[in-house]
Every structure is written in C-alpha cells, then in structure tokens.
Coordinates of C-alpha atoms and ligand atoms in Angstrom, one line a residue:
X1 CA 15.6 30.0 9.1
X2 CA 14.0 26.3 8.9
X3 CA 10.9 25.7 7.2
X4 CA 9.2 22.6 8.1
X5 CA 7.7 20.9 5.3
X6 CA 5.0 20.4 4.6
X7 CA 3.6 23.7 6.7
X8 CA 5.7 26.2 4.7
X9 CA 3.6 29.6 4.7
X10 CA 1.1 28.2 6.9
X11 CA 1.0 28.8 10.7
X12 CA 2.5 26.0 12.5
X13 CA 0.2 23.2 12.4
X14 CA -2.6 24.6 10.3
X15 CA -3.8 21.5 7.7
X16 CA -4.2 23.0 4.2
X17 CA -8.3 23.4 3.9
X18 CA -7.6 21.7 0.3
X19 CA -7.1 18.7 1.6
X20 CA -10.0 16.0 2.5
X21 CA -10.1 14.5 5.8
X22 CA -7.3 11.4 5.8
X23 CA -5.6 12.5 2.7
X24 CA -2.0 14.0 3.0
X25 CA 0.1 15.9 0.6
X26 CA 1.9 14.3 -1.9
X27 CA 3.1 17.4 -3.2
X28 CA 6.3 16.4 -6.2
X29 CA 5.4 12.6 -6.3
X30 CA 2.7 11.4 -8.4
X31 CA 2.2 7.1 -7.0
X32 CA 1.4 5.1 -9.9
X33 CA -1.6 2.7 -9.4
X34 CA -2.5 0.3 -11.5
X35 CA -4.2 -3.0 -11.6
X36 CA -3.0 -4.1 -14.9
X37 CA 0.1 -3.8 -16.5
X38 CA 0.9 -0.8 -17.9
X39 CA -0.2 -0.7 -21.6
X40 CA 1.5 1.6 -24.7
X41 CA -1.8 2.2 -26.8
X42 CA -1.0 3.6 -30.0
X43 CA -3.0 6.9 -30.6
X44 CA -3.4 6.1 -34.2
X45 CA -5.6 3.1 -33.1
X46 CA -6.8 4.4 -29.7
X47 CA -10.6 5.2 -29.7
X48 CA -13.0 6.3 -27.3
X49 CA -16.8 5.0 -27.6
X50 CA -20.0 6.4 -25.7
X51 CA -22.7 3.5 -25.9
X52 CA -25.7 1.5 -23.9
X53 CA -28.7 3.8 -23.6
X54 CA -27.9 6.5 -25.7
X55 CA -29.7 7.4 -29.1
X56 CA -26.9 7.8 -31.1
X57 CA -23.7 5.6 -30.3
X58 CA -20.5 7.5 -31.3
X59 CA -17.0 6.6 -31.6
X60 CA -14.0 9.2 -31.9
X61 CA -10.7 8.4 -33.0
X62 CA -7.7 10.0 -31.3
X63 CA -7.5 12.9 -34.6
X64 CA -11.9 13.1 -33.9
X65 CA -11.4 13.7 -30.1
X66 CA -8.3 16.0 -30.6
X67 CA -10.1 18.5 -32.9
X68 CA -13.1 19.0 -30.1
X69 CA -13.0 21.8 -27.9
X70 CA -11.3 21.2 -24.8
X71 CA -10.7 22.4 -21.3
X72 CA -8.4 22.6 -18.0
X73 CA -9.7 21.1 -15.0
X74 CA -7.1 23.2 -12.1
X75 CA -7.5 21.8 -9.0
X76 CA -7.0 18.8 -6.8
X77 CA -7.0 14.9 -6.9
X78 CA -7.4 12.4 -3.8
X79 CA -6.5 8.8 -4.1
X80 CA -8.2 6.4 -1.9
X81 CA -4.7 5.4 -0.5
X82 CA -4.6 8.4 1.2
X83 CA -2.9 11.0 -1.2
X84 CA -3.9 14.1 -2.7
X85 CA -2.1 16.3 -5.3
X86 CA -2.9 19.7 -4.7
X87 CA -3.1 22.7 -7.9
X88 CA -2.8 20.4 -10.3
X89 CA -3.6 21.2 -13.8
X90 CA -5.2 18.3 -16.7
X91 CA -6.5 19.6 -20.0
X92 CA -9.0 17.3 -21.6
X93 CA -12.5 17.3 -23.7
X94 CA -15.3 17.8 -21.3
X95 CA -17.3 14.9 -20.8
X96 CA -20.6 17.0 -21.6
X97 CA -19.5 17.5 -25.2
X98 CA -19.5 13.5 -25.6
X99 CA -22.8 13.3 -24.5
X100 CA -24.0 15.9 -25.9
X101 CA -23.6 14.3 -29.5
X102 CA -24.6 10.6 -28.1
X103 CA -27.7 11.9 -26.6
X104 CA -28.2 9.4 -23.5
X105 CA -31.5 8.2 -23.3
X106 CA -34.3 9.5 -20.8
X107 CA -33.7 6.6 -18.3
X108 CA -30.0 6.8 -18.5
X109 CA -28.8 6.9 -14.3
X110 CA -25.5 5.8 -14.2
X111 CA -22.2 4.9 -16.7
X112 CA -19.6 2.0 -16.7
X113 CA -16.3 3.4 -17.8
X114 CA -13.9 1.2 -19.4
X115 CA -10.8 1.0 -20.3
X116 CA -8.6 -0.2 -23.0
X117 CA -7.2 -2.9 -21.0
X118 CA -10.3 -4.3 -19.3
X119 CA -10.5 -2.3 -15.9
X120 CA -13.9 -0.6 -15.2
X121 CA -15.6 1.7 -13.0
X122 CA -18.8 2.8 -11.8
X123 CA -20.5 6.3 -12.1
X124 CA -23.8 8.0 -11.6
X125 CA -24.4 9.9 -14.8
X126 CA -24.7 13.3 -12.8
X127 CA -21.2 12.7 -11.8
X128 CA -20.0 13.0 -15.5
X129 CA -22.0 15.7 -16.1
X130 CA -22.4 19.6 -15.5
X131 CA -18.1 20.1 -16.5
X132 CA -17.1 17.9 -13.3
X133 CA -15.2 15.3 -15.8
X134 CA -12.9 15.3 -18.8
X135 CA -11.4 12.6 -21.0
X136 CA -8.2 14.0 -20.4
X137 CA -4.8 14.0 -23.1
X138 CA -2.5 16.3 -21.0
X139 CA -1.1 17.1 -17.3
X140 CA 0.9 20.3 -17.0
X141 CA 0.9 21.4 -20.8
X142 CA 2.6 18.0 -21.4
X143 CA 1.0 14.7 -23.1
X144 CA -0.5 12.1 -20.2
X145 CA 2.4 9.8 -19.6
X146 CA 1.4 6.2 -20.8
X147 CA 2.0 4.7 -16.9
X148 CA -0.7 7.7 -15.8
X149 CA -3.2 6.3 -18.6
X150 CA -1.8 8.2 -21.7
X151 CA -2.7 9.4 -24.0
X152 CA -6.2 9.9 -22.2
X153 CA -7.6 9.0 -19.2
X154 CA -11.0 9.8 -17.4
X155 CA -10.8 12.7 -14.6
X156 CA -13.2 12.7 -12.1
X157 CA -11.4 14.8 -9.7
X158 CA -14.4 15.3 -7.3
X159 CA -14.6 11.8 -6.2
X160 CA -11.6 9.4 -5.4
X161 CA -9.5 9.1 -8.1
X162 CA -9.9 5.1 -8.9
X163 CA -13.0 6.2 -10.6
X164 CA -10.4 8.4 -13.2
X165 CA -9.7 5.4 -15.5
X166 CA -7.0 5.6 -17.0
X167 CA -6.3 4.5 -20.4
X168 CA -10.1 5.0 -21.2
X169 CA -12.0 3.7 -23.7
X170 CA -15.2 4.5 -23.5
X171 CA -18.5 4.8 -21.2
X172 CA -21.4 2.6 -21.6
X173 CA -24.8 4.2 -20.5
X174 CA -26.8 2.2 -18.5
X175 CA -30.5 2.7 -17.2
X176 CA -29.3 1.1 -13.0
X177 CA -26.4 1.2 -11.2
X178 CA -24.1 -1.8 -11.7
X179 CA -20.2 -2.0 -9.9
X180 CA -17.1 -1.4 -11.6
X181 CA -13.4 -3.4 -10.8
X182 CA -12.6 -1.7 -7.4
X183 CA -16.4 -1.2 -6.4
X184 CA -16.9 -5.1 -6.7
X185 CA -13.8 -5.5 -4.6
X186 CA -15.2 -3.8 -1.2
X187 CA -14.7 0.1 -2.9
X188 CA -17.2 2.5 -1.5
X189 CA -19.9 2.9 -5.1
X190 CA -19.3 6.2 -5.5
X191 CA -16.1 7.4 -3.6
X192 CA -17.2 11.6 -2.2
X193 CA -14.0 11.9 -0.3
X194 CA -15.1 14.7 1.6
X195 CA -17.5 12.1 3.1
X196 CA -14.6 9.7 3.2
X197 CA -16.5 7.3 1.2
X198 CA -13.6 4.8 1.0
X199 CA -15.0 1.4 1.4
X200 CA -18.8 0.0 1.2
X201 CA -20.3 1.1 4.3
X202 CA -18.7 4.5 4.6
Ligands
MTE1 N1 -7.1 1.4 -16.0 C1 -7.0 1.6 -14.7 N2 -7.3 2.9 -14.3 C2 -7.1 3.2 -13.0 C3 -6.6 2.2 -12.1 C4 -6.3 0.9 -12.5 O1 -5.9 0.1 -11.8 N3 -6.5 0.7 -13.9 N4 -6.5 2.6 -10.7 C5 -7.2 3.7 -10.2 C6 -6.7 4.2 -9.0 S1 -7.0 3.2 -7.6 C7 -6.0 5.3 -8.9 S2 -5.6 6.0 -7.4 C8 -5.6 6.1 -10.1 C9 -4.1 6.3 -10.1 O2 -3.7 7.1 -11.1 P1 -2.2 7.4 -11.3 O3 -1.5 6.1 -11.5 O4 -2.1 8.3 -12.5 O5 -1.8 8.1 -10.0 O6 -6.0 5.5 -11.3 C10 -7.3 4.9 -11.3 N5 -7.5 4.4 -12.6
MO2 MO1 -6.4 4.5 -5.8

C-alpha cells in the first residue's frame, strides 16, 4: 500500500487543523534562521536580565535560571516563511516567574527582547504573560542546539516564531510600543498567524 506524505492517517486531502492558514508541514526538518552569525555563548557567562519599567531589575545567571522551576510548552511553532513544526516539545522557565520577581511597573505595555548578539523583537507584555512564553534550555529532552539559540532562547509559540529570540538575553519593559529587528524591516508588529499577520498591513 502507498501512503502519500504528508496525508498519512488523514483522508485524502484533509489539511491537518494544526496548521495556520499558508504554513505547511515541515515535519523532520527544523530551517535554521538567523540574521547574525551563529554565536557559541558560554553558559558560565551567559545571563538573562529583566529591566526598563520594572521595580526591581534582576539578573540570573545560567546556575540562577537553571535552579527555577520550569515547564514544557507541547505544541506547535509557525515561522513566517511559511513552516510549521507540529507536537513539538521545549522545556523552559516560564516567563511569568521572571516577572514575577522583577515586578513590571503599572504602565508597563509592551517588552523589547534582546539577544546576546544584538537582534531584537517586539512584544506586548500580555503576550509574555499568562504561561504563553518560556525562556527555553531544551527541545525534545535534549539541550537547545547553539544554531537554534542554545542554550536558551525565547518561545513564543502563539505568534510567529521570529518573535522567539534565540540566544536571548533579556527583556526590557517599556511603558509604549517600540519595533524590534524584523518589525522595523516591514514584519507585521505582532505576528498572530492565525490572522496571517506576516507583514505590516496584514
Ligand atoms: N537572535 C535571533 N533570533 C531569531 C532570529 C534571528 O535572526 N536572530 N530569527 C527569528 C526567526 S525569523 C525565526 S523563524 C526563528 C528561527 O528559529 P530556528 O532557527 O531555531 O528555526 O528564530 C527567530 N529568532
Ligand atoms: Mo522566520
């Protein structure tokens, strides 16, 4: 018997519900995308910093964020270019925990994450909160390669996955919305894709 791929254990033709509109599935491969060249960060000097409008700025090492409590995000991710991974699994600290002990400030709206290397990225606050983001060490019980942002990368999987930054260093608080790398470069500001927010005007 043939299976056709891609449509194995679905009737003929039937697209998998899990997947946004425009996105296919990129099932085994995993693209990497990067703007930067890929960078080996040393966890023993890697740290992740919450700052901006918050009343108390914090700073975790790699053995600090490490020793929180953590979580699996199980799911799927959708990159802009048209891919999706479907059932994947990250492991990471919830974002909630880090603000939690940074305690952003009543105006706080939105959060500039940024990365080790430079590369930034837009976010409303809400978008970090309420267990919909991790600063995540691990995909499929294994350490965060280096060329997917090891060892930790942002995950936002509910919006398009530029806004994951990947070898993360922190997120600044900020009281107004401001644009990150892509989202100065024609990116859509906040990236729903299933509202196919690809590119401003969306
Ligand atoms: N630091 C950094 N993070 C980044 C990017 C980047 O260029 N630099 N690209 C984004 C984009 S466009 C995508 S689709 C994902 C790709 O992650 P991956 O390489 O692990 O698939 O990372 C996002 N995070
Ligand atoms: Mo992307």
């Amino acid at each position: 018997m043939r299976i056709t791929r891609g449509f194995a254990g679905r009737p003929h033709g039937e697209r998998d519900g899990r997947l946004p509109p425009g996105q296919y599935d990129a099932r085994d491969d995993w693209p990497v995308l990067n703007a930067e060249v890929t960078p080996r960060l040393d966890p023993d000097s890697w740290t992740f910093r919450l700052e901006g409008s918050v009343a108390k700025p914090t700073t975790w090492t790699w053995e600090e964020l490490k020793s929180l409590p953590w979580s699996e995000y199980r799911g799927d991710i959708h990159c802009v270019t048209t891919w999706s991974k479907l059932g994947v699994v990250f492991a990471g600290v919830p974002v909630d925990l880090l603000l939690d002990a940074a305690e952003p400030l009543p105006g706080a709206t939105h959060v500039m994450a940024f990365s080790h290397t430079g590369y930034t990225t837009n976010l409303p606050l809400e978008d970090v909160s309420g267990g919909r983001a991790w600063v995540a060490f691990e995909f499929d019980g294994r350490p965060l390669a280096a060329e997917h942002g090891g060892p930790a990368r942002l995950l936002v999987p509910h919006l398009y996955f530029w806004k994951s930054a990947k070898w993360v260093a922190g997120l600044r608080i900020m009281d107004r919305d401001e644009p990150g790398f892509w989202e100065r470069n024609g990116y859509h500001d906040r990236g729903d894709p299933w509202l196919e927010q690809r590119y401003q005007g969306d």
